[in-house]
Amino acid sequence: MSSASGCRDYHPLVLAVEQPPVAPTPIVCIDPGHGQRPARGTEPIGPGSPIRKAKDGGGTAGEAAVVLQISRKVRAVLLGRGLRVALTRTAANFTYGEGGNADRARFCNRRRAALMVRVHADGSTDSGRHGISTIYPAWHRDWTDDVYRPSLNAARRIRRAVVAATGAADRGLVRRSDLTGFNWANVPVVLVENGFMTNPAERRRLTSSAYQWRLARGLADGAEAFLGG
Ligand SMILES: [Zn+2]
């Protein structure tokens, strides 16, 4: 109220009612990659893009089941710390919308997540390759310009925390411009490749409950550090 007449309407009770609400507890959107039956067909890699990619590349052998187990543990840790959590899938398959990576981003966008963490595991023809890669979106006007900076910040925090929690080899931060699940996201987003399913020793760790809990604590620590500013 800026007019003089508005001042005459001043009433302390109204002011009391209009106090700003307490900030809601942030939601972390956890996205276990892939599924037992990957979605078929292609989709644009970003809004309005002529470039199309498979809705789901399928992942490396055994990845879909392992990343769901890790993601459930991340949820448990974050809920235990008083945060809110949304999982894009809690069963073998992701079924929201058309089931592609664009819809994984839309799922988290709709929930106005404070952070989207995509949980993956890696594969390689080189069975010696191992360790954790932390991936964040490249800057792209109208796609990721709004989330680029916080995503990079979150990636730095998560990388540090996951490597510290696991002692795994650190394969560093990786910037990607071609990931559909990044380019459709309107919330800060990070993808963690939690290790190589194709490395026998790392595969054993990735499929063990104890190591999954370490990964989960690391991912939760990083997410929490990001949310804390
Ligand atoms: Zn994957």
PDB file of C-alpha atoms and ligand atoms in Angstrom:
ATOM      1  CA  MET A   1       0.000   0.000   0.000  1.00  0.00           C
ATOM      2  CA  SER A   2       1.653   3.193  -1.118  1.00  0.00           C
ATOM      3  CA  SER A   3      -1.209   5.671  -1.114  1.00  0.00           C
ATOM      4  CA  ALA A   4      -2.035   7.939   1.815  1.00  0.00           C
ATOM      5  CA  SER A   5      -5.454   6.296   2.171  1.00  0.00           C
ATOM      6  CA  GLY A   6      -3.715   2.946   2.463  1.00  0.00           C
ATOM      7  CA  CYS A   7      -1.946   4.171   5.598  1.00  0.00           C
ATOM      8  CA  ARG A   8      -5.291   4.772   7.295  1.00  0.00           C
ATOM      9  CA  ASP A   9      -6.092   1.100   6.724  1.00  0.00           C
ATOM     10  CA  TYR A  10      -2.993   0.015   8.630  1.00  0.00           C
ATOM     11  CA  HIS A  11      -3.847  -2.764  11.017  1.00  0.00           C
ATOM     12  CA  PRO A  12      -1.246  -4.638  13.078  1.00  0.00           C
ATOM     13  CA  LEU A  13      -3.222  -7.892  12.937  1.00  0.00           C
ATOM     14  CA  VAL A  14      -2.985  -7.940   9.144  1.00  0.00           C
ATOM     15  CA  LEU A  15       0.760  -7.409   9.352  1.00  0.00           C
ATOM     16  CA  ALA A  16       1.040 -10.353  11.699  1.00  0.00           C
ATOM     17  CA  VAL A  17      -0.807 -12.607   9.241  1.00  0.00           C
ATOM     18  CA  GLU A  18       1.353 -11.453   6.343  1.00  0.00           C
ATOM     19  CA  GLN A  19       4.667 -12.363   7.908  1.00  0.00           C
ATOM     20  CA  PRO A  20       6.759 -14.301   5.380  1.00  0.00           C
ATOM     21  CA  PRO A  21       6.397 -18.067   5.773  1.00  0.00           C
ATOM     22  CA  VAL A  22       9.266 -20.157   7.046  1.00  0.00           C
ATOM     23  CA  ALA A  23      11.283 -21.474   4.083  1.00  0.00           C
ATOM     24  CA  PRO A  24      10.059 -24.969   3.179  1.00  0.00           C
ATOM     25  CA  THR A  25      12.387 -27.926   3.624  1.00  0.00           C
ATOM     26  CA  PRO A  26      14.257 -28.420   0.332  1.00  0.00           C
ATOM     27  CA  ILE A  27      13.521 -31.440  -1.837  1.00  0.00           C
ATOM     28  CA  VAL A  28      16.405 -33.465  -3.227  1.00  0.00           C
ATOM     29  CA  CYS A  29      15.356 -35.327  -6.366  1.00  0.00           C
ATOM     30  CA  ILE A  30      17.294 -38.577  -6.724  1.00  0.00           C
ATOM     31  CA  ASP A  31      17.302 -40.154 -10.181  1.00  0.00           C
ATOM     32  CA  PRO A  32      18.448 -43.780 -10.361  1.00  0.00           C
ATOM     33  CA  GLY A  33      19.485 -44.153 -14.008  1.00  0.00           C
ATOM     34  CA  HIS A  34      17.992 -46.479 -16.612  1.00  0.00           C
ATOM     35  CA  GLY A  35      15.625 -49.395 -15.889  1.00  0.00           C
ATOM     36  CA  GLN A  36      15.139 -53.071 -16.589  1.00  0.00           C
ATOM     37  CA  ARG A  37      13.208 -52.219 -19.759  1.00  0.00           C
ATOM     38  CA  PRO A  38      14.671 -48.971 -21.158  1.00  0.00           C
ATOM     39  CA  ALA A  39      12.207 -46.608 -22.838  1.00  0.00           C
ATOM     40  CA  ARG A  40      12.206 -46.977 -26.629  1.00  0.00           C
ATOM     41  CA  GLY A  41      12.565 -44.267 -29.225  1.00  0.00           C
ATOM     42  CA  THR A  42      14.333 -40.923 -29.292  1.00  0.00           C
ATOM     43  CA  GLU A  43      13.783 -37.426 -27.939  1.00  0.00           C
ATOM     44  CA  PRO A  44      15.378 -33.990 -28.499  1.00  0.00           C
ATOM     45  CA  ILE A  45      18.497 -33.499 -26.358  1.00  0.00           C
ATOM     46  CA  GLY A  46      17.142 -30.125 -25.263  1.00  0.00           C
ATOM     47  CA  PRO A  47      14.058 -27.918 -25.730  1.00  0.00           C
ATOM     48  CA  GLY A  48      13.627 -27.200 -29.462  1.00  0.00           C
ATOM     49  CA  SER A  49      16.749 -29.118 -30.463  1.00  0.00           C
ATOM     50  CA  PRO A  50      16.917 -30.870 -33.879  1.00  0.00           C
ATOM     51  CA  ILE A  51      19.395 -33.327 -32.325  1.00  0.00           C
ATOM     52  CA  ARG A  52      17.724 -36.430 -30.937  1.00  0.00           C
ATOM     53  CA  LYS A  53      19.077 -39.203 -28.745  1.00  0.00           C
ATOM     54  CA  ALA A  54      17.728 -42.475 -27.367  1.00  0.00           C
ATOM     55  CA  LYS A  55      15.311 -41.850 -24.498  1.00  0.00           C
ATOM     56  CA  ASP A  56      17.458 -44.230 -22.477  1.00  0.00           C
ATOM     57  CA  GLY A  57      20.836 -45.508 -23.588  1.00  0.00           C
ATOM     58  CA  GLY A  58      20.252 -48.629 -21.493  1.00  0.00           C
ATOM     59  CA  GLY A  59      23.290 -48.325 -19.267  1.00  0.00           C
ATOM     60  CA  THR A  60      26.000 -50.859 -18.570  1.00  0.00           C
ATOM     61  CA  ALA A  61      25.208 -54.439 -17.521  1.00  0.00           C
ATOM     62  CA  GLY A  62      23.826 -54.564 -13.976  1.00  0.00           C
ATOM     63  CA  GLU A  63      23.764 -50.768 -13.613  1.00  0.00           C
ATOM     64  CA  ALA A  64      20.002 -50.219 -13.316  1.00  0.00           C
ATOM     65  CA  ALA A  65      19.636 -52.499 -10.289  1.00  0.00           C
ATOM     66  CA  VAL A  66      22.750 -51.242  -8.485  1.00  0.00           C
ATOM     67  CA  VAL A  67      21.942 -47.548  -8.898  1.00  0.00           C
ATOM     68  CA  LEU A  68      18.442 -48.143  -7.511  1.00  0.00           C
ATOM     69  CA  GLN A  69      19.953 -49.788  -4.427  1.00  0.00           C
ATOM     70  CA  ILE A  70      22.346 -46.857  -3.963  1.00  0.00           C
ATOM     71  CA  SER A  71      19.564 -44.306  -4.524  1.00  0.00           C
ATOM     72  CA  ARG A  72      17.319 -45.918  -1.897  1.00  0.00           C
ATOM     73  CA  LYS A  73      20.176 -45.613   0.586  1.00  0.00           C
ATOM     74  CA  VAL A  74      20.724 -41.958  -0.330  1.00  0.00           C
ATOM     75  CA  ARG A  75      17.033 -41.359   0.333  1.00  0.00           C
ATOM     76  CA  ALA A  76      17.277 -43.052   3.733  1.00  0.00           C
ATOM     77  CA  VAL A  77      20.291 -40.936   4.724  1.00  0.00           C
ATOM     78  CA  LEU A  78      18.725 -37.652   3.579  1.00  0.00           C
ATOM     79  CA  LEU A  79      15.356 -38.394   5.221  1.00  0.00           C
ATOM     80  CA  GLY A  80      17.249 -39.183   8.407  1.00  0.00           C
ATOM     81  CA  ARG A  81      18.787 -35.714   8.217  1.00  0.00           C
ATOM     82  CA  GLY A  82      15.383 -34.064   7.909  1.00  0.00           C
ATOM     83  CA  LEU A  83      15.383 -33.318   4.179  1.00  0.00           C
ATOM     84  CA  ARG A  84      12.633 -34.178   1.731  1.00  0.00           C
ATOM     85  CA  VAL A  85      13.417 -36.626  -1.065  1.00  0.00           C
ATOM     86  CA  ALA A  86      11.766 -37.588  -4.335  1.00  0.00           C
ATOM     87  CA  LEU A  87      12.922 -40.657  -6.265  1.00  0.00           C
ATOM     88  CA  THR A  88      12.252 -40.755 -10.019  1.00  0.00           C
ATOM     89  CA  ARG A  89      11.781 -44.510  -9.738  1.00  0.00           C
ATOM     90  CA  THR A  90      11.423 -46.831  -6.771  1.00  0.00           C
ATOM     91  CA  ALA A  91      10.975 -49.983  -8.861  1.00  0.00           C
ATOM     92  CA  ALA A  92      12.724 -51.623 -11.809  1.00  0.00           C
ATOM     93  CA  ASN A  93      11.414 -49.117 -14.361  1.00  0.00           C
ATOM     94  CA  PHE A  94      10.939 -45.372 -14.682  1.00  0.00           C
ATOM     95  CA  THR A  95       7.337 -44.894 -15.774  1.00  0.00           C
ATOM     96  CA  TYR A  96       6.696 -41.136 -15.601  1.00  0.00           C
ATOM     97  CA  GLY A  97       5.616 -39.587 -18.922  1.00  0.00           C
ATOM     98  CA  GLU A  98       7.305 -41.248 -21.873  1.00  0.00           C
ATOM     99  CA  GLY A  99       9.988 -42.719 -19.645  1.00  0.00           C
ATOM    100  CA  GLY A 100      12.962 -40.904 -21.179  1.00  0.00           C
ATOM    101  CA  ASN A 101      15.670 -38.712 -19.735  1.00  0.00           C
ATOM    102  CA  ALA A 102      13.716 -35.532 -20.574  1.00  0.00           C
ATOM    103  CA  ASP A 103      10.919 -36.838 -18.360  1.00  0.00           C
ATOM    104  CA  ARG A 104      13.356 -37.573 -15.540  1.00  0.00           C
ATOM    105  CA  ALA A 105      14.258 -33.870 -15.604  1.00  0.00           C
ATOM    106  CA  ARG A 106      10.562 -32.886 -15.850  1.00  0.00           C
ATOM    107  CA  PHE A 107       9.800 -35.104 -12.852  1.00  0.00           C
ATOM    108  CA  CYS A 108      12.314 -33.143 -10.755  1.00  0.00           C
ATOM    109  CA  ASN A 109      11.306 -29.784 -12.266  1.00  0.00           C
ATOM    110  CA  ARG A 110       7.665 -30.365 -11.281  1.00  0.00           C
ATOM    111  CA  ARG A 111       8.689 -30.974  -7.698  1.00  0.00           C
ATOM    112  CA  ARG A 112      10.760 -27.769  -7.717  1.00  0.00           C
ATOM    113  CA  ALA A 113      13.700 -29.745  -6.394  1.00  0.00           C
ATOM    114  CA  ALA A 114      16.559 -27.810  -4.843  1.00  0.00           C
ATOM    115  CA  LEU A 115      18.887 -30.342  -6.464  1.00  0.00           C
ATOM    116  CA  MET A 116      18.645 -33.289  -8.867  1.00  0.00           C
ATOM    117  CA  VAL A 117      21.218 -36.034  -8.391  1.00  0.00           C
ATOM    118  CA  ARG A 118      21.430 -38.579 -11.206  1.00  0.00           C
ATOM    119  CA  VAL A 119      22.870 -41.832  -9.895  1.00  0.00           C
ATOM    120  CA  HIS A 120      24.724 -43.958 -12.453  1.00  0.00           C
ATOM    121  CA  ALA A 121      27.523 -46.493 -12.772  1.00  0.00           C
ATOM    122  CA  ASP A 122      30.029 -46.636 -15.588  1.00  0.00           C
ATOM    123  CA  GLY A 123      31.085 -49.204 -18.154  1.00  0.00           C
ATOM    124  CA  SER A 124      34.146 -49.571 -20.340  1.00  0.00           C
ATOM    125  CA  THR A 125      35.772 -52.073 -22.697  1.00  0.00           C
ATOM    126  CA  ASP A 126      38.903 -51.501 -20.567  1.00  0.00           C
ATOM    127  CA  SER A 127      38.303 -53.650 -17.478  1.00  0.00           C
ATOM    128  CA  GLY A 128      41.120 -51.866 -15.646  1.00  0.00           C
ATOM    129  CA  ARG A 129      39.306 -48.542 -15.661  1.00  0.00           C
ATOM    130  CA  HIS A 130      37.810 -47.592 -12.288  1.00  0.00           C
ATOM    131  CA  GLY A 131      36.799 -44.657 -10.121  1.00  0.00           C
ATOM    132  CA  ILE A 132      34.164 -41.966  -9.828  1.00  0.00           C
ATOM    133  CA  SER A 133      33.310 -39.237 -12.349  1.00  0.00           C
ATOM    134  CA  THR A 134      31.170 -36.260 -11.373  1.00  0.00           C
ATOM    135  CA  ILE A 135      29.367 -34.729 -14.330  1.00  0.00           C
ATOM    136  CA  TYR A 136      27.704 -31.324 -14.646  1.00  0.00           C
ATOM    137  CA  PRO A 137      25.929 -29.499 -17.489  1.00  0.00           C
ATOM    138  CA  ALA A 138      27.732 -27.256 -19.952  1.00  0.00           C
ATOM    139  CA  TRP A 139      26.382 -23.723 -20.242  1.00  0.00           C
ATOM    140  CA  HIS A 140      23.797 -23.423 -23.024  1.00  0.00           C
ATOM    141  CA  ARG A 141      21.613 -20.371 -23.565  1.00  0.00           C
ATOM    142  CA  ASP A 142      17.948 -21.060 -22.678  1.00  0.00           C
ATOM    143  CA  TRP A 143      18.717 -24.626 -21.604  1.00  0.00           C
ATOM    144  CA  THR A 144      21.157 -24.594 -18.737  1.00  0.00           C
ATOM    145  CA  ASP A 145      22.044 -20.913 -18.329  1.00  0.00           C
ATOM    146  CA  ASP A 146      19.807 -20.769 -15.238  1.00  0.00           C
ATOM    147  CA  VAL A 147      21.237 -23.878 -13.560  1.00  0.00           C
ATOM    148  CA  TYR A 148      24.832 -23.934 -14.808  1.00  0.00           C
ATOM    149  CA  ARG A 149      26.462 -22.152 -11.895  1.00  0.00           C
ATOM    150  CA  PRO A 150      24.662 -23.925  -9.012  1.00  0.00           C
ATOM    151  CA  SER A 151      25.100 -27.263 -10.802  1.00  0.00           C
ATOM    152  CA  LEU A 152      28.858 -26.732 -11.010  1.00  0.00           C
ATOM    153  CA  ASN A 153      28.880 -25.728  -7.358  1.00  0.00           C
ATOM    154  CA  ALA A 154      26.910 -28.861  -6.418  1.00  0.00           C
ATOM    155  CA  ALA A 155      29.200 -31.035  -8.545  1.00  0.00           C
ATOM    156  CA  ARG A 156      32.265 -29.718  -6.710  1.00  0.00           C
ATOM    157  CA  ARG A 157      30.688 -30.446  -3.315  1.00  0.00           C
ATOM    158  CA  ILE A 158      29.438 -33.893  -4.281  1.00  0.00           C
ATOM    159  CA  ARG A 159      32.701 -34.921  -5.930  1.00  0.00           C
ATOM    160  CA  ARG A 160      34.675 -34.021  -2.828  1.00  0.00           C
ATOM    161  CA  ALA A 161      32.242 -35.755  -0.456  1.00  0.00           C
ATOM    162  CA  VAL A 162      31.830 -38.990  -2.427  1.00  0.00           C
ATOM    163  CA  VAL A 163      35.551 -39.436  -2.972  1.00  0.00           C
ATOM    164  CA  ALA A 164      36.190 -38.767   0.727  1.00  0.00           C
ATOM    165  CA  ALA A 165      33.472 -41.227   1.821  1.00  0.00           C
ATOM    166  CA  THR A 166      34.629 -44.066  -0.423  1.00  0.00           C
ATOM    167  CA  GLY A 167      38.357 -43.654  -1.014  1.00  0.00           C
ATOM    168  CA  ALA A 168      37.635 -44.449  -4.683  1.00  0.00           C
ATOM    169  CA  ALA A 169      39.798 -43.062  -7.464  1.00  0.00           C
ATOM    170  CA  ASP A 170      38.706 -39.546  -8.426  1.00  0.00           C
ATOM    171  CA  ARG A 171      38.201 -39.247 -12.180  1.00  0.00           C
ATOM    172  CA  GLY A 172      37.354 -35.578 -11.765  1.00  0.00           C
ATOM    173  CA  LEU A 173      34.659 -33.167 -12.892  1.00  0.00           C
ATOM    174  CA  VAL A 174      33.308 -33.651 -16.402  1.00  0.00           C
ATOM    175  CA  ARG A 175      31.250 -31.066 -18.302  1.00  0.00           C
ATOM    176  CA  ARG A 176      28.671 -32.412 -20.786  1.00  0.00           C
ATOM    177  CA  SER A 177      26.523 -30.554 -23.319  1.00  0.00           C
ATOM    178  CA  ASP A 178      24.782 -33.598 -24.815  1.00  0.00           C
ATOM    179  CA  LEU A 179      22.919 -35.079 -21.858  1.00  0.00           C
ATOM    180  CA  THR A 180      19.156 -34.837 -22.306  1.00  0.00           C
ATOM    181  CA  GLY A 181      18.539 -35.181 -18.578  1.00  0.00           C
ATOM    182  CA  PHE A 182      20.661 -32.054 -18.020  1.00  0.00           C
ATOM    183  CA  ASN A 183      19.346 -29.922 -20.850  1.00  0.00           C
ATOM    184  CA  TRP A 184      15.687 -30.257 -19.820  1.00  0.00           C
ATOM    185  CA  ALA A 185      16.409 -29.622 -16.133  1.00  0.00           C
ATOM    186  CA  ASN A 186      15.257 -26.351 -14.602  1.00  0.00           C
ATOM    187  CA  VAL A 187      16.806 -27.268 -11.285  1.00  0.00           C
ATOM    188  CA  PRO A 188      20.504 -27.655 -10.405  1.00  0.00           C
ATOM    189  CA  VAL A 189      21.604 -31.081 -11.619  1.00  0.00           C
ATOM    190  CA  VAL A 190      24.613 -33.369 -11.217  1.00  0.00           C
ATOM    191  CA  LEU A 191      25.266 -36.902 -12.518  1.00  0.00           C
ATOM    192  CA  VAL A 192      27.583 -39.193 -10.590  1.00  0.00           C
ATOM    193  CA  GLU A 193      29.153 -42.243 -12.244  1.00  0.00           C
ATOM    194  CA  ASN A 194      29.737 -44.130  -9.003  1.00  0.00           C
ATOM    195  CA  GLY A 195      32.290 -46.569 -10.381  1.00  0.00           C
ATOM    196  CA  PHE A 196      32.806 -49.080 -13.182  1.00  0.00           C
ATOM    197  CA  MET A 197      30.641 -52.190 -13.334  1.00  0.00           C
ATOM    198  CA  THR A 198      33.169 -53.514 -15.885  1.00  0.00           C
ATOM    199  CA  ASN A 199      36.049 -53.494 -13.363  1.00  0.00           C
ATOM    200  CA  PRO A 200      35.782 -56.755 -11.378  1.00  0.00           C
ATOM    201  CA  ALA A 201      37.012 -55.301  -8.071  1.00  0.00           C
ATOM    202  CA  GLU A 202      34.879 -52.168  -8.326  1.00  0.00           C
ATOM    203  CA  ARG A 203      31.855 -54.187  -9.405  1.00  0.00           C
ATOM    204  CA  ARG A 204      32.179 -56.261  -6.221  1.00  0.00           C
ATOM    205  CA  ARG A 205      32.224 -53.082  -4.150  1.00  0.00           C
ATOM    206  CA  LEU A 206      29.324 -51.498  -6.065  1.00  0.00           C
ATOM    207  CA  THR A 207      27.151 -54.549  -5.466  1.00  0.00           C
ATOM    208  CA  SER A 208      27.966 -54.729  -1.727  1.00  0.00           C
ATOM    209  CA  SER A 209      25.610 -53.142   0.759  1.00  0.00           C
ATOM    210  CA  ALA A 210      28.437 -51.734   2.894  1.00  0.00           C
ATOM    211  CA  TYR A 211      30.028 -49.866  -0.024  1.00  0.00           C
ATOM    212  CA  GLN A 212      26.635 -48.668  -1.256  1.00  0.00           C
ATOM    213  CA  TRP A 213      26.089 -47.071   2.166  1.00  0.00           C
ATOM    214  CA  ARG A 214      29.437 -45.307   1.878  1.00  0.00           C
ATOM    215  CA  LEU A 215      28.481 -43.982  -1.533  1.00  0.00           C
ATOM    216  CA  ALA A 216      25.079 -42.952  -0.180  1.00  0.00           C
ATOM    217  CA  ARG A 217      26.591 -41.065   2.736  1.00  0.00           C
ATOM    218  CA  GLY A 218      29.019 -39.328   0.377  1.00  0.00           C
ATOM    219  CA  LEU A 219      26.240 -38.318  -2.025  1.00  0.00           C
ATOM    220  CA  ALA A 220      24.103 -37.106   0.876  1.00  0.00           C
ATOM    221  CA  ASP A 221      27.028 -35.189   2.418  1.00  0.00           C
ATOM    222  CA  GLY A 222      27.669 -33.434  -0.899  1.00  0.00           C
ATOM    223  CA  ALA A 223      24.001 -32.610  -1.434  1.00  0.00           C
ATOM    224  CA  GLU A 224      23.710 -31.281   2.099  1.00  0.00           C
ATOM    225  CA  ALA A 225      26.856 -29.157   1.713  1.00  0.00           C
ATOM    226  CA  PHE A 226      25.379 -27.668  -1.458  1.00  0.00           C
ATOM    227  CA  LEU A 227      22.013 -26.944   0.173  1.00  0.00           C
ATOM    228  CA  GLY A 228      23.752 -25.358   3.107  1.00  0.00           C
ATOM    229  CA  GLY A 229      25.315 -22.814   0.720  1.00  0.00           C
TER     230      GLY A 229
HETATM  231 ZN    ZN B   1      24.158 -44.858 -16.773  1.00  0.00          ZN
END
